Amino acid sequence: MARHGGRGWYGQVVAAALGITAVTVAASLWTAQAGPVDGHAKAGTSARHGAPKAAPAPAPASVSAEIAHASDRGTRGVNITIDDGPDPVWTPKVLQVLKEYGVKATFCMIGPQAQAHLDLVKAVVAAGHRLCDHTVSHDVTMDTKSEAYQSRQILDAERMITEASGGVRPLYYRAPGGAFTPYSRKLAASHGLRPLGWNVDSKDFERPGTAAIVATVKEEMPNGPTILFHDAGGDRSETVAALREVLPWLREQGYSFGFPVR
């Protein structure tokens, strides 16, 4: 999988990663796109007055550590994946296009971006889309870094996205630029995050023009069902316009829209 370099926009969030400490997520309840767990006594009660103690929440269910590419809709399924947001300008526009065509997508979010735009994370969830952990600082050299660094990037982002959503956990982990390692895949999988790859890189991040993005998707569709787009990192007007052409074209070709396999 090709790496995307030269993303100066992410320098704004790298500093945030340095001050974030690793978080333990084993105490959180995992279900596929489940809501938050209320394991605390109601206000005004206490254990000494007979309030029952909440049972410890189980650890997230482990999933396969293999990088997912297939669709849960089978051989004619296609997965739309949207990376690097949420963004206050472009994420709402992407959501609107998806709504118009009745398509559900997987949003791979940067932790600090999710924390900065809680309303957008909640809007993504409310519309029936899925969340994906795309790390804290989008470091495409993660596969050269220590295991401790990889762990902080993945688990801190998982916590930030879950908090921003109001308790809905991401279900996938996508390494920036495809910089997976055996360690990062196993760590993510142990926390219920299926490693997520892609088959079709729309190249929309390079802003080659709407026609070029559409042509790339059409040419690369034989490679497999998971298509990579972006909703942040700069002007994404070409992406929005390309989605308006690509989504109906895919349906005309007999594809149905699903989610990556878990």
PDB file of C-alpha atoms in Angstrom:
ATOM      1  CA  MET A   1       0.000   0.000   0.000  1.00  0.00           C
ATOM      2  CA  ALA A   2       1.390   3.348  -0.992  1.00  0.00           C
ATOM      3  CA  ARG A   3       2.306   5.829   1.658  1.00  0.00           C
ATOM      4  CA  HIS A   4       1.081   9.394   1.539  1.00  0.00           C
ATOM      5  CA  GLY A   5       3.917  11.782   2.299  1.00  0.00           C
ATOM      6  CA  GLY A   6       4.206  15.528   2.614  1.00  0.00           C
ATOM      7  CA  ARG A   7       1.206  16.058   4.857  1.00  0.00           C
ATOM      8  CA  GLY A   8       2.279  19.264   6.570  1.00  0.00           C
ATOM      9  CA  TRP A   9      -1.226  19.717   7.958  1.00  0.00           C
ATOM     10  CA  TYR A  10      -0.565  16.983  10.456  1.00  0.00           C
ATOM     11  CA  GLY A  11       2.211  18.948  12.078  1.00  0.00           C
ATOM     12  CA  GLN A  12      -0.547  20.726  13.937  1.00  0.00           C
ATOM     13  CA  VAL A  13      -1.478  17.570  15.809  1.00  0.00           C
ATOM     14  CA  VAL A  14       1.946  15.997  16.333  1.00  0.00           C
ATOM     15  CA  ALA A  15       2.561  18.149  19.399  1.00  0.00           C
ATOM     16  CA  ALA A  16      -0.661  16.879  20.900  1.00  0.00           C
ATOM     17  CA  ALA A  17       0.638  13.342  20.738  1.00  0.00           C
ATOM     18  CA  LEU A  18       3.649  14.171  22.901  1.00  0.00           C
ATOM     19  CA  GLY A  19       1.538  15.191  25.854  1.00  0.00           C
ATOM     20  CA  ILE A  20      -0.894  12.310  25.749  1.00  0.00           C
ATOM     21  CA  THR A  21      -0.263   9.383  28.037  1.00  0.00           C
ATOM     22  CA  ALA A  22      -1.159   5.814  27.287  1.00  0.00           C
ATOM     23  CA  VAL A  23      -4.620   4.766  28.399  1.00  0.00           C
ATOM     24  CA  THR A  24      -5.963   1.435  29.501  1.00  0.00           C
ATOM     25  CA  VAL A  25      -9.121   0.496  27.640  1.00  0.00           C
ATOM     26  CA  ALA A  26      -9.636  -2.919  29.151  1.00  0.00           C
ATOM     27  CA  ALA A  27     -12.268  -1.517  31.474  1.00  0.00           C
ATOM     28  CA  SER A  28     -14.585  -0.533  28.633  1.00  0.00           C
ATOM     29  CA  LEU A  29     -17.416  -2.636  27.257  1.00  0.00           C
ATOM     30  CA  TRP A  30     -17.121  -3.463  23.554  1.00  0.00           C
ATOM     31  CA  THR A  31     -19.980  -4.127  21.241  1.00  0.00           C
ATOM     32  CA  ALA A  32     -20.239  -3.324  17.550  1.00  0.00           C
ATOM     33  CA  GLN A  33     -21.130   0.348  17.530  1.00  0.00           C
ATOM     34  CA  ALA A  34     -22.643   0.088  21.006  1.00  0.00           C
ATOM     35  CA  GLY A  35     -23.539   3.081  23.131  1.00  0.00           C
ATOM     36  CA  PRO A  36     -21.776   4.119  26.322  1.00  0.00           C
ATOM     37  CA  VAL A  37     -21.935   1.932  29.380  1.00  0.00           C
ATOM     38  CA  ASP A  38     -23.354   3.418  32.525  1.00  0.00           C
ATOM     39  CA  GLY A  39     -21.585   1.474  35.207  1.00  0.00           C
ATOM     40  CA  HIS A  40     -21.778   4.080  37.962  1.00  0.00           C
ATOM     41  CA  ALA A  41     -24.284   4.590  40.740  1.00  0.00           C
ATOM     42  CA  LYS A  42     -26.798   7.361  40.118  1.00  0.00           C
ATOM     43  CA  ALA A  43     -26.125  10.772  41.615  1.00  0.00           C
ATOM     44  CA  GLY A  44     -27.129  10.985  45.249  1.00  0.00           C
ATOM     45  CA  THR A  45     -26.627   7.281  46.001  1.00  0.00           C
ATOM     46  CA  SER A  46     -23.714   5.459  47.526  1.00  0.00           C
ATOM     47  CA  ALA A  47     -22.639   1.911  48.263  1.00  0.00           C
ATOM     48  CA  ARG A  48     -23.230   2.376  52.004  1.00  0.00           C
ATOM     49  CA  HIS A  49     -26.901   3.140  51.303  1.00  0.00           C
ATOM     50  CA  GLY A  50     -27.308  -0.133  49.459  1.00  0.00           C
ATOM     51  CA  ALA A  51     -26.538   0.932  45.878  1.00  0.00           C
ATOM     52  CA  PRO A  52     -25.282  -2.170  44.026  1.00  0.00           C
ATOM     53  CA  LYS A  53     -21.718  -2.104  42.778  1.00  0.00           C
ATOM     54  CA  ALA A  54     -21.304  -2.327  39.030  1.00  0.00           C
ATOM     55  CA  ALA A  55     -19.632  -5.473  37.757  1.00  0.00           C
ATOM     56  CA  PRO A  56     -16.252  -4.920  36.119  1.00  0.00           C
ATOM     57  CA  ALA A  57     -16.670  -4.324  32.397  1.00  0.00           C
ATOM     58  CA  PRO A  58     -15.140  -7.035  30.221  1.00  0.00           C
ATOM     59  CA  ALA A  59     -12.223  -6.300  27.943  1.00  0.00           C
ATOM     60  CA  PRO A  60     -13.012  -5.593  24.280  1.00  0.00           C
ATOM     61  CA  ALA A  61     -13.458  -8.766  22.259  1.00  0.00           C
ATOM     62  CA  SER A  62     -10.413  -9.600  20.174  1.00  0.00           C
ATOM     63  CA  VAL A  63     -10.697  -9.710  16.397  1.00  0.00           C
ATOM     64  CA  SER A  64      -8.461 -10.988  13.631  1.00  0.00           C
ATOM     65  CA  ALA A  65      -5.084  -9.267  13.315  1.00  0.00           C
ATOM     66  CA  GLU A  66      -5.042  -9.816   9.561  1.00  0.00           C
ATOM     67  CA  ILE A  67      -5.441  -6.642   7.516  1.00  0.00           C
ATOM     68  CA  ALA A  68      -9.028  -6.484   6.262  1.00  0.00           C
ATOM     69  CA  HIS A  69      -9.776  -5.679   2.638  1.00  0.00           C
ATOM     70  CA  ALA A  70     -12.998  -7.597   1.938  1.00  0.00           C
ATOM     71  CA  SER A  71     -16.560  -6.327   2.285  1.00  0.00           C
ATOM     72  CA  ASP A  72     -19.225  -7.784   4.528  1.00  0.00           C
ATOM     73  CA  ARG A  73     -21.546  -7.609   1.488  1.00  0.00           C
ATOM     74  CA  GLY A  74     -19.650 -10.323  -0.350  1.00  0.00           C
ATOM     75  CA  THR A  75     -17.998 -10.347  -3.745  1.00  0.00           C
ATOM     76  CA  ARG A  76     -20.139  -7.516  -5.129  1.00  0.00           C
ATOM     77  CA  GLY A  77     -19.835  -5.401  -2.026  1.00  0.00           C
ATOM     78  CA  VAL A  78     -17.811  -2.203  -1.835  1.00  0.00           C
ATOM     79  CA  ASN A  79     -16.487  -0.319   1.199  1.00  0.00           C
ATOM     80  CA  ILE A  80     -16.228   3.466   1.160  1.00  0.00           C
ATOM     81  CA  THR A  81     -13.603   4.645   3.650  1.00  0.00           C
ATOM     82  CA  ILE A  82     -12.988   8.302   4.533  1.00  0.00           C
ATOM     83  CA  ASP A  83      -9.710   9.278   6.199  1.00  0.00           C
ATOM     84  CA  ASP A  84      -8.110  12.013   8.292  1.00  0.00           C
ATOM     85  CA  GLY A  85     -11.093  13.933   9.683  1.00  0.00           C
ATOM     86  CA  PRO A  86     -13.355  15.011  10.993  1.00  0.00           C
ATOM     87  CA  ASP A  87     -13.080  18.437   9.397  1.00  0.00           C
ATOM     88  CA  PRO A  88     -15.614  21.205  10.068  1.00  0.00           C
ATOM     89  CA  VAL A  89     -15.824  22.206   6.406  1.00  0.00           C
ATOM     90  CA  TRP A  90     -15.572  18.955   4.472  1.00  0.00           C
ATOM     91  CA  THR A  91     -16.955  16.228   6.721  1.00  0.00           C
ATOM     92  CA  PRO A  92     -20.501  17.700   6.639  1.00  0.00           C
ATOM     93  CA  LYS A  93     -20.322  17.879   2.832  1.00  0.00           C
ATOM     94  CA  VAL A  94     -19.168  14.265   2.591  1.00  0.00           C
ATOM     95  CA  LEU A  95     -21.921  13.213   4.986  1.00  0.00           C
ATOM     96  CA  GLN A  96     -24.494  15.000   2.839  1.00  0.00           C
ATOM     97  CA  VAL A  97     -23.387  13.201  -0.341  1.00  0.00           C
ATOM     98  CA  LEU A  98     -23.437   9.833   1.419  1.00  0.00           C
ATOM     99  CA  LYS A  99     -26.945  10.598   2.702  1.00  0.00           C
ATOM    100  CA  GLU A 100     -28.181  11.572  -0.758  1.00  0.00           C
ATOM    101  CA  TYR A 101     -27.101   8.232  -2.197  1.00  0.00           C
ATOM    102  CA  GLY A 102     -27.994   6.108   0.822  1.00  0.00           C
ATOM    103  CA  VAL A 103     -24.425   4.962   1.388  1.00  0.00           C
ATOM    104  CA  LYS A 104     -22.793   4.035   4.690  1.00  0.00           C
ATOM    105  CA  ALA A 105     -19.052   4.539   5.077  1.00  0.00           C
ATOM    106  CA  THR A 106     -16.212   3.970   7.510  1.00  0.00           C
ATOM    107  CA  PHE A 107     -14.601   7.157   8.859  1.00  0.00           C
ATOM    108  CA  CYS A 108     -10.957   6.766   9.896  1.00  0.00           C
ATOM    109  CA  MET A 109     -10.444   9.602  12.358  1.00  0.00           C
ATOM    110  CA  ILE A 110      -7.419  11.337  13.844  1.00  0.00           C
ATOM    111  CA  GLY A 111      -7.742  11.453  17.639  1.00  0.00           C
ATOM    112  CA  PRO A 112      -7.247  15.211  18.205  1.00  0.00           C
ATOM    113  CA  GLN A 113      -9.518  16.003  15.255  1.00  0.00           C
ATOM    114  CA  ALA A 114     -12.259  13.916  16.850  1.00  0.00           C
ATOM    115  CA  GLN A 115     -11.811  15.691  20.184  1.00  0.00           C
ATOM    116  CA  ALA A 116     -11.931  19.086  18.459  1.00  0.00           C
ATOM    117  CA  HIS A 117     -15.180  18.320  16.621  1.00  0.00           C
ATOM    118  CA  LEU A 118     -17.391  16.275  18.923  1.00  0.00           C
ATOM    119  CA  ASP A 119     -20.550  17.224  17.040  1.00  0.00           C
ATOM    120  CA  LEU A 120     -19.191  15.801  13.800  1.00  0.00           C
ATOM    121  CA  VAL A 121     -18.154  12.513  15.389  1.00  0.00           C
ATOM    122  CA  LYS A 122     -21.629  12.153  16.826  1.00  0.00           C
ATOM    123  CA  ALA A 123     -23.166  13.068  13.456  1.00  0.00           C
ATOM    124  CA  VAL A 124     -21.139  10.336  11.756  1.00  0.00           C
ATOM    125  CA  VAL A 125     -22.369   7.774  14.277  1.00  0.00           C
ATOM    126  CA  ALA A 126     -25.973   9.012  14.174  1.00  0.00           C
ATOM    127  CA  ALA A 127     -26.019   8.577  10.395  1.00  0.00           C
ATOM    128  CA  GLY A 128     -25.119   4.896  10.741  1.00  0.00           C
ATOM    129  CA  HIS A 129     -21.493   5.080   9.664  1.00  0.00           C
ATOM    130  CA  ARG A 130     -18.655   3.273  11.433  1.00  0.00           C
ATOM    131  CA  LEU A 131     -15.589   4.654  13.189  1.00  0.00           C
ATOM    132  CA  CYS A 132     -11.962   3.725  12.636  1.00  0.00           C
ATOM    133  CA  ASP A 133      -8.869   4.614  14.689  1.00  0.00           C
ATOM    134  CA  HIS A 134      -6.341   6.490  12.508  1.00  0.00           C
ATOM    135  CA  THR A 135      -3.899   7.317  15.359  1.00  0.00           C
ATOM    136  CA  VAL A 136      -3.096  10.530  17.176  1.00  0.00           C
ATOM    137  CA  SER A 137      -0.676  12.289  14.837  1.00  0.00           C
ATOM    138  CA  HIS A 138      -0.852  10.444  11.503  1.00  0.00           C
ATOM    139  CA  ASP A 139       2.792   9.418  11.570  1.00  0.00           C
ATOM    140  CA  VAL A 140       3.482   7.496   8.348  1.00  0.00           C
ATOM    141  CA  THR A 141       6.774   6.268   9.841  1.00  0.00           C
ATOM    142  CA  MET A 142       5.096   4.463  12.723  1.00  0.00           C
ATOM    143  CA  ASP A 143       6.531   1.160  11.566  1.00  0.00           C
ATOM    144  CA  THR A 144      10.012   2.470  12.406  1.00  0.00           C
ATOM    145  CA  LYS A 145       9.093   3.566  15.927  1.00  0.00           C
ATOM    146  CA  SER A 146       9.147   1.758  19.268  1.00  0.00           C
ATOM    147  CA  GLU A 147       6.310  -0.471  20.406  1.00  0.00           C
ATOM    148  CA  ALA A 148       5.607   1.961  23.244  1.00  0.00           C
ATOM    149  CA  TYR A 149       5.166   4.775  20.718  1.00  0.00           C
ATOM    150  CA  GLN A 150       2.902   2.680  18.523  1.00  0.00           C
ATOM    151  CA  SER A 151       0.818   1.740  21.541  1.00  0.00           C
ATOM    152  CA  ARG A 152       0.329   5.372  22.580  1.00  0.00           C
ATOM    153  CA  GLN A 153      -0.644   6.388  19.058  1.00  0.00           C
ATOM    154  CA  ILE A 154      -3.267   3.666  18.736  1.00  0.00           C
ATOM    155  CA  LEU A 155      -4.711   3.492  22.238  1.00  0.00           C
ATOM    156  CA  ASP A 156      -4.783   7.233  22.892  1.00  0.00           C
ATOM    157  CA  ALA A 157      -6.621   7.771  19.616  1.00  0.00           C
ATOM    158  CA  GLU A 158      -9.065   4.985  20.468  1.00  0.00           C
ATOM    159  CA  ARG A 159      -9.843   6.692  23.759  1.00  0.00           C
ATOM    160  CA  MET A 160     -10.192  10.120  22.175  1.00  0.00           C
ATOM    161  CA  ILE A 161     -12.534   8.904  19.444  1.00  0.00           C
ATOM    162  CA  THR A 162     -14.637   6.889  21.896  1.00  0.00           C
ATOM    163  CA  GLU A 163     -14.981   9.887  24.211  1.00  0.00           C
ATOM    164  CA  ALA A 164     -15.829  12.188  21.319  1.00  0.00           C
ATOM    165  CA  SER A 165     -18.546   9.860  20.064  1.00  0.00           C
ATOM    166  CA  GLY A 166     -20.196   9.627  23.457  1.00  0.00           C
ATOM    167  CA  GLY A 167     -19.084   6.041  24.015  1.00  0.00           C
ATOM    168  CA  VAL A 168     -19.193   4.441  20.569  1.00  0.00           C
ATOM    169  CA  ARG A 169     -15.944   2.631  19.928  1.00  0.00           C
ATOM    170  CA  PRO A 170     -14.024   2.557  16.679  1.00  0.00           C
ATOM    171  CA  LEU A 171     -14.182  -0.917  15.125  1.00  0.00           C
ATOM    172  CA  TYR A 172     -11.074  -0.707  12.945  1.00  0.00           C
ATOM    173  CA  TYR A 173      -7.484   0.517  13.004  1.00  0.00           C
ATOM    174  CA  ARG A 174      -5.912   1.978   9.865  1.00  0.00           C
ATOM    175  CA  ALA A 175      -2.182   2.672  10.056  1.00  0.00           C
ATOM    176  CA  PRO A 176      -1.221   6.033   8.525  1.00  0.00           C
ATOM    177  CA  GLY A 177       0.152   5.397   5.051  1.00  0.00           C
ATOM    178  CA  GLY A 178      -0.272   1.680   5.616  1.00  0.00           C
ATOM    179  CA  ALA A 179       2.603   1.642   8.137  1.00  0.00           C
ATOM    180  CA  PHE A 180       1.412  -1.493   9.945  1.00  0.00           C
ATOM    181  CA  THR A 181       3.702  -3.690  12.012  1.00  0.00           C
ATOM    182  CA  PRO A 182       3.023  -7.158  13.421  1.00  0.00           C
ATOM    183  CA  TYR A 183       2.968  -5.552  16.865  1.00  0.00           C
ATOM    184  CA  SER A 184       0.509  -2.769  15.942  1.00  0.00           C
ATOM    185  CA  ARG A 185      -1.820  -5.216  14.219  1.00  0.00           C
ATOM    186  CA  LYS A 186      -1.882  -7.563  17.209  1.00  0.00           C
ATOM    187  CA  LEU A 187      -2.295  -4.703  19.678  1.00  0.00           C
ATOM    188  CA  ALA A 188      -5.189  -3.216  17.739  1.00  0.00           C
ATOM    189  CA  ALA A 189      -6.868  -6.588  17.277  1.00  0.00           C
ATOM    190  CA  SER A 190      -6.616  -7.314  20.993  1.00  0.00           C
ATOM    191  CA  HIS A 191      -8.648  -4.152  21.593  1.00  0.00           C
ATOM    192  CA  GLY A 192     -11.342  -5.059  19.091  1.00  0.00           C
ATOM    193  CA  LEU A 193      -9.895  -2.933  16.282  1.00  0.00           C
ATOM    194  CA  ARG A 194      -9.624  -4.875  13.020  1.00  0.00           C
ATOM    195  CA  PRO A 195      -6.608  -3.676  11.006  1.00  0.00           C
ATOM    196  CA  LEU A 196      -7.984  -2.033   7.878  1.00  0.00           C
ATOM    197  CA  GLY A 197      -6.262  -1.688   4.534  1.00  0.00           C
ATOM    198  CA  TRP A 198      -7.487  -0.545   1.145  1.00  0.00           C
ATOM    199  CA  ASN A 199      -7.561  -1.850  -2.407  1.00  0.00           C
ATOM    200  CA  VAL A 200      -8.318   1.319  -4.353  1.00  0.00           C
ATOM    201  CA  ASP A 201      -6.456   4.544  -3.610  1.00  0.00           C
ATOM    202  CA  SER A 202      -8.473   7.321  -5.237  1.00  0.00           C
ATOM    203  CA  LYS A 203      -5.428   9.618  -5.023  1.00  0.00           C
ATOM    204  CA  ASP A 204      -7.825  12.370  -3.988  1.00  0.00           C
ATOM    205  CA  PHE A 205      -5.337  13.652  -1.427  1.00  0.00           C
ATOM    206  CA  GLU A 206      -3.134  14.863  -4.272  1.00  0.00           C
ATOM    207  CA  ARG A 207      -6.021  16.916  -5.702  1.00  0.00           C
ATOM    208  CA  PRO A 208      -5.473  15.812  -9.309  1.00  0.00           C
ATOM    209  CA  GLY A 209      -8.921  16.994 -10.379  1.00  0.00           C
ATOM    210  CA  THR A 210     -12.346  15.421 -10.050  1.00  0.00           C
ATOM    211  CA  ALA A 211     -12.147  13.620 -13.395  1.00  0.00           C
ATOM    212  CA  ALA A 212      -8.802  12.055 -12.468  1.00  0.00           C
ATOM    213  CA  ILE A 213     -10.135  10.822  -9.113  1.00  0.00           C
ATOM    214  CA  VAL A 214     -13.160   9.242 -10.772  1.00  0.00           C
ATOM    215  CA  ALA A 215     -10.995   7.645 -13.468  1.00  0.00           C
ATOM    216  CA  THR A 216      -8.618   6.187 -10.881  1.00  0.00           C
ATOM    217  CA  VAL A 217     -11.457   4.574  -8.945  1.00  0.00           C
ATOM    218  CA  LYS A 218     -12.969   3.060 -12.086  1.00  0.00           C
ATOM    219  CA  GLU A 219      -9.605   1.727 -13.259  1.00  0.00           C
ATOM    220  CA  GLU A 220      -8.626   0.236  -9.895  1.00  0.00           C
ATOM    221  CA  MET A 221     -11.949  -1.359  -8.910  1.00  0.00           C
ATOM    222  CA  PRO A 222     -10.730  -4.801 -10.097  1.00  0.00           C
ATOM    223  CA  ASN A 223      -8.154  -4.606  -7.282  1.00  0.00           C
ATOM    224  CA  GLY A 224     -10.796  -5.064  -4.609  1.00  0.00           C
ATOM    225  CA  PRO A 225     -13.681  -3.479  -2.732  1.00  0.00           C
ATOM    226  CA  THR A 226     -12.201  -1.042  -0.205  1.00  0.00           C
ATOM    227  CA  ILE A 227     -11.836   2.494  -1.592  1.00  0.00           C
ATOM    228  CA  LEU A 228      -9.813   5.248   0.093  1.00  0.00           C
ATOM    229  CA  PHE A 229     -11.019   8.867   0.151  1.00  0.00           C
ATOM    230  CA  HIS A 230     -10.268  11.804   2.475  1.00  0.00           C
ATOM    231  CA  ASP A 231     -12.377  14.430   4.224  1.00  0.00           C
ATOM    232  CA  ALA A 232      -9.577  16.517   5.763  1.00  0.00           C
ATOM    233  CA  GLY A 233      -6.039  17.729   5.242  1.00  0.00           C
ATOM    234  CA  GLY A 234      -6.906  20.530   2.832  1.00  0.00           C
ATOM    235  CA  ASP A 235      -9.447  21.446   0.189  1.00  0.00           C
ATOM    236  CA  ARG A 236     -11.567  18.339  -0.408  1.00  0.00           C
ATOM    237  CA  SER A 237     -13.984  19.842  -2.932  1.00  0.00           C
ATOM    238  CA  GLU A 238     -12.671  17.460  -5.605  1.00  0.00           C
ATOM    239  CA  THR A 239     -13.402  14.521  -3.323  1.00  0.00           C
ATOM    240  CA  VAL A 240     -16.977  15.661  -2.733  1.00  0.00           C
ATOM    241  CA  ALA A 241     -17.533  16.121  -6.456  1.00  0.00           C
ATOM    242  CA  ALA A 242     -15.930  12.762  -7.243  1.00  0.00           C
ATOM    243  CA  LEU A 243     -18.164  10.972  -4.741  1.00  0.00           C
ATOM    244  CA  ARG A 244     -21.209  12.378  -6.538  1.00  0.00           C
ATOM    245  CA  GLU A 245     -20.030  10.579  -9.670  1.00  0.00           C
ATOM    246  CA  VAL A 246     -18.488   7.456  -8.182  1.00  0.00           C
ATOM    247  CA  LEU A 247     -21.332   6.403  -5.878  1.00  0.00           C
ATOM    248  CA  PRO A 248     -24.070   6.161  -8.546  1.00  0.00           C
ATOM    249  CA  TRP A 249     -21.595   4.604 -11.002  1.00  0.00           C
ATOM    250  CA  LEU A 250     -20.749   1.838  -8.518  1.00  0.00           C
ATOM    251  CA  ARG A 251     -24.432   1.093  -8.022  1.00  0.00           C
ATOM    252  CA  GLU A 252     -24.950   0.992 -11.786  1.00  0.00           C
ATOM    253  CA  GLN A 253     -22.171  -1.604 -11.988  1.00  0.00           C
ATOM    254  CA  GLY A 254     -24.112  -3.841  -9.614  1.00  0.00           C
ATOM    255  CA  TYR A 255     -22.183  -3.117  -6.433  1.00  0.00           C
ATOM    256  CA  SER A 256     -23.810  -2.778  -3.029  1.00  0.00           C
ATOM    257  CA  PHE A 257     -22.314  -0.734  -0.212  1.00  0.00           C
ATOM    258  CA  GLY A 258     -21.168  -2.377   2.990  1.00  0.00           C
ATOM    259  CA  PHE A 259     -18.513  -2.256   5.681  1.00  0.00           C
ATOM    260  CA  PRO A 260     -15.101  -3.917   5.897  1.00  0.00           C
ATOM    261  CA  VAL A 261     -15.204  -7.411   7.356  1.00  0.00           C
ATOM    262  CA  ARG A 262     -14.637  -7.736  11.067  1.00  0.00           C
TER     263      ARG A 262
END
